[in-house]
Short mmCIF file of C-alpha atoms in Angstrom, two decimals:
data_model
loop_
_atom_site.label_atom_id
_atom_site.label_comp_id
_atom_site.label_asym_id
_atom_site.label_seq_id
_atom_site.Cartn_x
_atom_site.Cartn_y
_atom_site.Cartn_z
CA MET Q 1 0.01 -0.04 0.06
CA GLN Q 2 2.82 2.41 0.90
CA LEU Q 3 4.67 1.30 -2.29
CA LYS Q 4 1.62 2.15 -4.44
CA LYS Q 5 1.28 5.56 -2.68
CA TRP Q 6 5.03 6.38 -3.54
CA LEU Q 7 4.60 5.08 -7.04
CA SER Q 8 1.54 7.41 -7.44
CA LEU Q 9 3.54 10.45 -6.21
CA ILE Q 10 6.38 9.68 -8.51
CA GLY Q 11 3.89 9.41 -11.42
CA VAL Q 12 2.38 12.90 -10.50
CA VAL Q 13 5.87 14.56 -10.35
CA ALA Q 14 6.82 12.94 -13.62
CA VAL Q 15 3.73 14.39 -15.27
CA VAL Q 16 4.46 17.86 -13.81
CA ILE Q 17 7.95 17.78 -14.92
CA GLY Q 18 6.91 16.59 -18.36
CA LEU Q 19 4.43 19.38 -18.72
CA ALA Q 20 6.99 21.97 -17.49
CA GLY Q 21 9.49 20.69 -19.99
CA CYS Q 22 6.95 20.97 -22.74
CA SER Q 23 5.99 24.60 -21.77
CA LYS Q 24 9.71 25.62 -21.84
CA ASN Q 25 10.23 24.13 -25.21
CA MET Q 26 7.08 25.09 -26.93
CA ASP Q 27 7.30 24.77 -30.67
CA VAL Q 28 6.40 28.10 -32.29
CA LYS Q 29 6.47 29.40 -35.87
CA VAL Q 30 8.56 32.61 -36.38
CA GLU Q 31 9.19 35.03 -39.19
CA THR Q 32 12.22 37.22 -39.59
CA VAL Q 33 11.35 40.89 -39.94
CA SER Q 34 12.62 42.44 -43.18
CA PHE Q 35 11.85 45.36 -45.54
CA SER Q 36 9.93 44.81 -48.69
CA GLN Q 37 8.90 47.22 -51.48
CA ALA Q 38 5.10 47.90 -51.69
CA PRO Q 39 2.83 50.74 -52.59
CA VAL Q 40 2.35 53.21 -49.76
CA THR Q 41 -0.89 53.29 -47.87
CA LEU Q 42 -0.11 55.09 -44.59
CA THR Q 43 -2.44 56.15 -41.81
CA LEU Q 44 -0.88 58.55 -39.30
CA GLU Q 45 -2.28 60.40 -36.24
CA GLY Q 46 -2.08 64.13 -36.55
CA SER Q 47 -2.92 67.29 -34.61
CA VAL Q 48 -5.17 70.05 -36.21
CA SER Q 49 -4.07 73.69 -35.90
CA SER Q 50 -5.11 77.08 -37.25
CA LEU Q 51 -3.08 78.96 -39.82
CA THR Q 52 -3.90 82.30 -38.12
CA VAL Q 53 -4.69 83.03 -34.39
CA VAL Q 54 -5.29 86.46 -33.10
CA ASN Q 55 -5.97 87.92 -29.70
CA VAL Q 56 -8.72 90.55 -29.23
CA ILE Q 57 -7.19 93.21 -26.96
CA PRO Q 58 -9.27 96.24 -26.01
CA LYS Q 59 -7.48 99.66 -26.13
CA LEU Q 60 -9.71 101.16 -23.37
CA SER Q 61 -11.49 99.89 -20.31
CA GLY Q 62 -15.17 99.86 -19.58
CA LYS Q 63 -18.29 97.85 -19.53
CA ILE Q 64 -19.23 95.94 -22.70
CA VAL Q 65 -22.64 96.91 -23.76
CA THR Q 66 -23.05 94.33 -26.48
CA THR Q 67 -23.76 90.62 -25.99
CA PRO Q 68 -20.79 88.93 -24.34
CA LEU Q 69 -18.55 86.85 -26.56
CA VAL Q 70 -18.77 83.00 -26.04
CA LYS Q 71 -16.43 80.17 -26.81
CA GLY Q 72 -17.39 78.49 -30.11
CA GLN Q 73 -18.96 81.67 -31.58
CA GLU Q 74 -18.13 82.26 -35.27
CA VAL Q 75 -17.26 85.69 -36.57
CA GLN Q 76 -16.43 87.38 -39.81
CA ALA Q 77 -13.60 89.62 -40.62
CA GLY Q 78 -14.49 93.27 -39.95
CA GLU Q 79 -17.48 92.29 -37.74
CA VAL Q 80 -18.11 94.28 -34.66
CA VAL Q 81 -17.65 91.63 -31.94
CA ALA Q 82 -17.83 93.96 -28.83
CA LYS Q 83 -18.61 97.56 -27.96
CA VAL Q 84 -17.36 99.27 -24.86
CA ASP Q 85 -19.60 101.88 -23.05
CA ASP Q 86 -18.63 105.05 -24.76
CA SER Q 87 -20.70 107.68 -23.03
CA ILE Q 88 -17.88 109.26 -21.14
CA TYR Q 89 -15.89 109.60 -24.37
CA ARG Q 90 -18.83 111.12 -26.32
CA ARG Q 91 -19.06 113.77 -23.62
CA GLN Q 92 -15.35 114.44 -23.89
CA VAL Q 93 -15.68 114.98 -27.73
CA GLN Q 94 -18.59 117.30 -27.26
CA THR Q 95 -16.75 119.36 -24.59
CA ALA Q 96 -13.65 119.61 -26.68
CA ARG Q 97 -15.54 120.61 -29.77
CA TYR Q 98 -17.51 123.30 -27.82
CA ALA Q 99 -14.32 124.73 -26.45
CA THR Q 100 -12.65 124.78 -29.93
CA SER Q 101 -15.63 126.52 -31.53
CA ALA Q 102 -15.57 129.20 -28.76
CA VAL Q 103 -11.87 129.94 -29.23
CA ALA Q 104 -12.10 129.73 -33.05
CA ALA Q 105 -14.94 132.26 -33.31
CA PRO Q 106 -14.21 135.41 -35.09
CA VAL Q 107 -12.84 138.14 -32.70
CA THR Q 108 -14.20 141.67 -33.12
CA PRO Q 109 -11.24 144.07 -32.65
CA LYS Q 110 -12.00 146.66 -29.84
CA VAL Q 111 -9.69 149.73 -29.51
CA ASP Q 112 -8.94 150.86 -25.97
CA PRO Q 113 -11.38 153.84 -25.34
CA ALA Q 114 -8.47 156.02 -24.03
CA GLU Q 115 -6.42 155.26 -27.09
CA GLN Q 116 -9.38 156.11 -29.29
CA ALA Q 117 -10.08 159.38 -27.50
CA LYS Q 118 -6.43 160.38 -27.70
CA LEU Q 119 -6.33 159.78 -31.59
CA ALA Q 120 -9.55 161.63 -31.90
CA ASN Q 121 -8.24 164.65 -30.03
CA TRP Q 122 -5.12 164.74 -32.18
CA TYR Q 123 -7.26 164.65 -35.23
CA ASN Q 124 -9.56 167.43 -34.05
CA LEU Q 125 -6.58 169.64 -33.15
CA GLY Q 126 -5.26 169.01 -36.76
CA ALA Q 127 -2.11 167.22 -35.47
CA ILE Q 128 -2.87 164.20 -37.70
CA SER Q 129 -4.66 163.86 -41.01
CA ARG Q 130 -7.67 161.60 -41.60
CA VAL Q 131 -5.39 159.08 -43.37
CA GLU Q 132 -3.08 159.02 -40.37
CA TYR Q 133 -5.96 158.78 -37.98
CA ASP Q 134 -7.44 155.68 -39.78
CA ARG Q 135 -3.95 154.00 -39.87
CA LEU Q 136 -3.34 154.47 -36.24
CA MET Q 137 -6.79 153.17 -35.44
CA ARG Q 138 -6.21 149.95 -37.41
CA GLN Q 139 -2.85 149.42 -35.66
CA ALA Q 140 -4.57 149.84 -32.20
CA ALA Q 141 -7.33 147.35 -33.20
CA VAL Q 142 -4.75 144.69 -34.29
CA ALA Q 143 -2.72 145.11 -31.12
CA ALA Q 144 -6.07 144.45 -29.22
CA VAL Q 145 -6.29 140.85 -30.63
CA PRO Q 146 -4.87 138.29 -28.12
CA VAL Q 147 -1.63 136.79 -29.62
CA THR Q 148 -2.31 133.30 -27.92
CA ALA Q 149 -5.59 132.60 -29.68
CA GLY Q 150 -3.98 130.45 -32.40
CA THR Q 151 -2.14 128.25 -29.94
CA GLY Q 152 -5.13 127.62 -27.91
CA THR Q 153 -7.16 126.58 -30.99
CA ALA Q 154 -4.47 123.97 -31.94
CA ALA Q 155 -4.29 122.54 -28.47
CA LEU Q 156 -8.08 122.14 -28.39
CA SER Q 157 -8.12 120.64 -31.91
CA SER Q 158 -5.67 118.02 -30.61
CA SER Q 159 -7.94 117.31 -27.68
CA VAL Q 160 -10.82 116.74 -30.05
CA GLU Q 161 -8.77 114.30 -32.14
CA ALA Q 162 -7.63 112.45 -29.04
CA ALA Q 163 -11.25 112.23 -27.76
CA GLN Q 164 -12.49 111.00 -31.12
CA ALA Q 165 -9.77 108.30 -31.21
CA MET Q 166 -10.76 107.00 -27.86
CA LEU Q 167 -14.35 107.06 -29.02
CA ALA Q 168 -13.44 104.86 -32.12
CA ASN Q 169 -11.61 102.39 -29.85
CA ALA Q 170 -14.85 101.63 -28.07
CA VAL Q 171 -15.91 99.65 -31.11
CA ILE Q 172 -13.97 96.26 -31.33
CA VAL Q 173 -13.94 94.46 -34.67
CA SER Q 174 -12.57 91.02 -35.64
CA PRO Q 175 -9.56 91.22 -37.83
CA ILE Q 176 -10.18 87.80 -39.27
CA ALA Q 177 -12.91 85.24 -40.09
CA GLY Q 178 -12.92 82.39 -37.52
CA ARG Q 179 -14.06 80.85 -34.37
CA ILE Q 180 -13.75 82.20 -30.81
CA THR Q 181 -11.73 79.52 -28.95
CA ALA Q 182 -11.15 81.40 -25.57
CA VAL Q 183 -12.76 84.22 -23.71
CA ALA Q 184 -11.83 86.21 -20.66
CA ASP Q 185 -13.03 85.18 -17.27
CA ASN Q 186 -15.38 88.19 -17.29
CA PRO Q 187 -16.43 88.77 -20.94
CA SER Q 188 -18.75 91.64 -19.92
CA LEU Q 189 -15.76 93.85 -18.94
CA ALA Q 190 -13.13 95.24 -21.25
CA ILE Q 191 -9.69 95.92 -19.72
CA ALA Q 192 -7.15 97.97 -21.78
CA GLY Q 193 -4.29 95.78 -22.79
CA LYS Q 194 -5.77 92.54 -21.62
CA VAL Q 195 -6.91 89.73 -23.87
CA LEU Q 196 -10.78 89.81 -24.14
CA ALA Q 197 -10.95 86.80 -26.61
CA THR Q 198 -8.92 84.54 -28.94
CA ILE Q 199 -10.00 83.95 -32.49
CA GLN Q 200 -8.65 81.10 -34.61
CA GLN Q 201 -9.10 80.84 -38.33
CA ILE Q 202 -11.04 77.60 -39.09
CA SER Q 203 -10.77 77.62 -42.88
CA PRO Q 204 -8.33 76.45 -44.12
CA LEU Q 205 -6.71 74.38 -41.37
CA VAL Q 206 -3.34 72.49 -41.22
CA VAL Q 207 -2.52 69.06 -39.81
CA SER Q 208 0.92 68.08 -38.56
CA VAL Q 209 2.12 64.49 -38.70
CA THR Q 210 5.35 62.69 -38.13
CA VAL Q 211 6.46 60.37 -40.93
CA PRO Q 212 8.85 57.46 -40.58
CA GLU Q 213 12.07 57.94 -42.39
CA ASN Q 214 11.78 55.14 -44.93
CA TYR Q 215 8.62 56.79 -46.38
CA ILE Q 216 10.18 60.19 -46.93
CA LYS Q 217 11.71 59.76 -50.50
CA THR Q 218 8.65 58.10 -51.80
CA LEU Q 219 6.27 60.66 -50.35
CA GLY Q 220 8.50 63.47 -51.53
CA ASP Q 221 8.59 62.05 -55.02
CA ALA Q 222 4.90 61.66 -55.19
CA TRP Q 223 4.45 65.16 -53.86
CA HIS Q 224 6.56 66.80 -56.45
CA LYS Q 225 5.79 64.57 -59.38
CA GLY Q 226 2.17 63.72 -58.69
CA GLY Q 227 0.27 60.71 -57.52
CA LEU Q 228 -0.09 61.49 -53.86
CA HIS Q 229 -3.66 61.20 -52.40
CA ILE Q 230 -4.38 62.38 -48.96
CA ASP Q 231 -7.50 62.17 -46.78
CA ILE Q 232 -8.08 63.73 -43.34
CA MET Q 233 -10.59 61.98 -40.99
CA ASN Q 234 -11.90 63.15 -37.67
CA PRO Q 235 -12.99 60.89 -34.83
CA SER Q 236 -16.63 61.08 -35.89
CA GLY Q 237 -15.67 59.61 -39.31
CA LYS Q 238 -15.92 62.87 -41.40
CA THR Q 239 -13.38 62.76 -44.28
CA GLU Q 240 -11.94 65.61 -46.29
CA PRO Q 241 -9.19 65.71 -48.93
CA GLY Q 242 -6.00 67.48 -48.13
CA ARG Q 243 -2.74 68.52 -49.82
CA LEU Q 244 0.78 68.21 -48.64
CA THR Q 245 2.21 71.78 -48.20
CA TYR Q 246 5.36 70.97 -46.10
CA LEU Q 247 7.79 68.15 -45.57
CA THR Q 248 10.83 68.66 -43.64
CA THR Q 249 14.21 67.39 -44.83
CA VAL Q 250 15.61 67.44 -41.21
CA LYS Q 251 15.15 64.33 -39.10
CA ASP Q 252 14.23 64.69 -35.45
CA PRO Q 253 17.15 62.95 -33.74
CA SER Q 254 14.96 61.93 -30.77
CA THR Q 255 12.27 60.18 -32.74
CA GLY Q 256 13.82 59.48 -36.12
CA THR Q 257 10.86 60.99 -37.84
CA PHE Q 258 10.12 63.85 -40.17
CA VAL Q 259 7.38 66.44 -39.86
CA ALA Q 260 4.83 66.84 -42.67
CA LYS Q 261 1.97 69.40 -42.83
CA ILE Q 262 -1.24 68.84 -44.69
CA THR Q 263 -3.49 71.74 -45.51
CA PHE Q 264 -7.25 71.27 -46.09
CA THR Q 265 -10.34 73.58 -46.64
CA ASN Q 266 -12.49 72.39 -43.72
CA ALA Q 267 -15.46 73.30 -45.97
CA ASP Q 268 -18.27 72.28 -43.65
CA LYS Q 269 -16.24 73.27 -40.42
CA SER Q 270 -16.43 69.88 -38.97
CA PHE Q 271 -12.74 69.96 -37.86
CA SER Q 272 -11.62 72.22 -34.98
CA PRO Q 273 -8.12 73.47 -34.08
CA GLY Q 274 -6.55 71.36 -31.28
CA GLU Q 275 -8.30 68.13 -31.98
CA LEU Q 276 -6.66 64.97 -33.02
CA CYS Q 277 -7.38 63.37 -36.41
CA TYR Q 278 -6.07 60.73 -38.86
CA VAL Q 279 -4.26 61.39 -42.06
CA ARG Q 280 -4.27 58.80 -44.79
CA LEU Q 281 -1.53 59.12 -47.43
CA SER Q 282 -1.53 56.71 -50.35
CA THR Q 283 0.46 56.53 -53.69
CA GLU Q 284 1.27 53.75 -56.09
CA ARG Q 285 4.86 54.59 -55.72
CA GLN Q 286 6.65 51.90 -53.58
CA ALA Q 287 8.55 52.33 -50.46
CA PRO Q 288 10.45 49.94 -48.24
CA GLN Q 289 8.14 48.82 -45.49
CA LEU Q 290 8.48 46.49 -42.52
CA THR Q 291 5.42 44.23 -42.30
CA VAL Q 292 4.44 41.15 -40.18
CA SER Q 293 1.63 38.66 -40.32
CA LYS Q 294 -1.66 40.03 -39.11
CA LYS Q 295 -1.90 37.10 -36.58
CA ALA Q 296 1.49 38.16 -35.11
CA VAL Q 297 0.00 41.42 -33.87
CA GLN Q 298 -1.64 41.21 -30.46
CA THR Q 299 -3.73 43.90 -28.74
CA LYS Q 300 -4.31 44.72 -25.11
CA ASP Q 301 -5.26 47.83 -23.17
CA SER Q 302 -1.75 49.37 -23.51
CA GLY Q 303 -1.71 48.94 -27.32
CA ASP Q 304 -0.48 46.64 -29.95
CA PHE Q 305 2.45 44.28 -29.36
CA VAL Q 306 4.18 41.23 -30.84
CA TYR Q 307 6.10 38.30 -29.35
CA ILE Q 308 9.79 38.17 -30.31
CA VAL Q 309 12.23 35.38 -29.82
CA ASN Q 310 15.92 36.23 -29.12
CA ASP Q 311 18.96 34.33 -30.18
CA LYS Q 312 18.70 32.16 -27.07
CA GLY Q 313 15.21 31.15 -27.90
CA ILE Q 314 13.66 33.16 -25.01
CA VAL Q 315 10.29 34.81 -25.55
CA ASP Q 316 9.73 38.56 -24.97
CA THR Q 317 7.19 41.16 -26.03
CA ARG Q 318 7.59 44.36 -27.88
CA ALA Q 319 5.17 47.27 -28.13
CA VAL Q 320 4.60 48.28 -31.88
CA LEU Q 321 3.08 51.18 -33.73
CA THR Q 322 0.97 49.67 -36.53
CA GLY Q 323 -0.07 51.09 -39.89
CA ASP Q 324 -2.36 49.69 -42.47
CA THR Q 325 -3.14 46.10 -43.27
CA VAL Q 326 -2.43 45.07 -46.75
CA ALA Q 327 -2.94 41.51 -48.06
CA GLY Q 328 -2.95 39.99 -44.69
CA ARG Q 329 0.25 41.75 -43.57
CA VAL Q 330 0.40 44.69 -41.05
CA VAL Q 331 2.80 47.51 -41.62
CA ILE Q 332 5.03 48.29 -38.60
CA LEU Q 333 5.73 51.93 -38.35
CA ASP Q 334 7.80 51.64 -35.08
CA GLY Q 335 8.93 49.11 -32.51
CA LEU Q 336 10.76 46.58 -34.64
CA GLN Q 337 14.00 46.39 -36.70
CA ALA Q 338 14.96 44.30 -39.65
CA GLY Q 339 16.37 41.09 -38.66
CA GLU Q 340 14.39 40.53 -35.46
CA ARG Q 341 12.28 37.25 -35.17
CA VAL Q 342 8.59 37.50 -34.48
CA VAL Q 343 6.24 34.67 -33.57
CA SER Q 344 3.79 34.79 -36.46
CA ASP Q 345 0.90 32.91 -34.93
CA PRO Q 346 1.46 32.95 -31.13
CA PRO Q 347 -0.48 30.33 -29.15
CA ALA Q 348 -2.68 31.54 -26.17
CA SER Q 349 -0.34 29.77 -23.67
CA LEU Q 350 2.73 31.64 -24.87
CA GLN Q 351 4.33 33.80 -22.08
CA ILE Q 352 7.28 36.08 -21.53
CA GLY Q 353 10.43 34.25 -20.53
CA MET Q 354 9.61 30.90 -21.97
CA LYS Q 355 12.18 29.05 -23.98
CA VAL Q 356 10.81 27.88 -27.33
CA LYS Q 357 11.83 25.85 -30.33
CA THR Q 358 11.31 27.84 -33.59
CA ARG Q 359 10.48 26.65 -36.97
#
């Protein structure tokens, strides 16, 4: 009985060891990653931005008497977007104009009565002729006109112009057509020199994407020689054609990628600055691309990954950035290098750290 018990235990241990041995030496099919020439169909994530952004900054302070601006509101170039209470400035203009009119009014020369009596006495005594009397009276009249009148008129005219300029600043117009994307904490109050609102142009818009190095030559040729098709897609599924307007020739050393900019009309205004979108670039021109079997790509919450096998036959995982799927093969944009071995159809029991046999 005791012997049977020990034999049973030995059998169980043998089974466990056998299973462990099998798991460590699982037979898996691998493929070696390499570049292959194929027509380009590339989908990249991009960020939408505006070509023109302006801040609306009042030139004077006061209560805004028009409807307060709100985020998302669309405006046209030259449209009055706000008006500051201008009553105080209107009064200043009226006061300055009145003062100017009073100073500029014709001055009737008045000769000093004593001077007039003296000249009349000289004339009556025959000391001066009538001609001399008239000349001396004219001189006395000119001398009676204040010499500061012209200076006062100029100063008051400047005051009128300054008041009118302030009055004009009470009306705030939009310099561009676009959408209000930000407003002040209190949009009912204008503060001179402080941003009241931000307006961004929404047509056209531009999308910036980073392009892997191995696609640059092909996309550049298609751009300059024709045959490059571009679509921009937003998260809601709306699609609009675009055109490549910029492709840098300088690689970002930290990412190994190149920046491209695509401009599009945004005809129905379904795209907004600041949102993410997808850019699909396609051309019949071929480019060297890394691809793996569609079954090799696994997905979990953190994203796509593949199982790789090192030179010692040990399994590990590698996060990958995937592109489009063409003829059952997935384009790998980042995460793998040519020459690495990938498990092409990983079994569900495959785990990191396992030692496997490859075929």
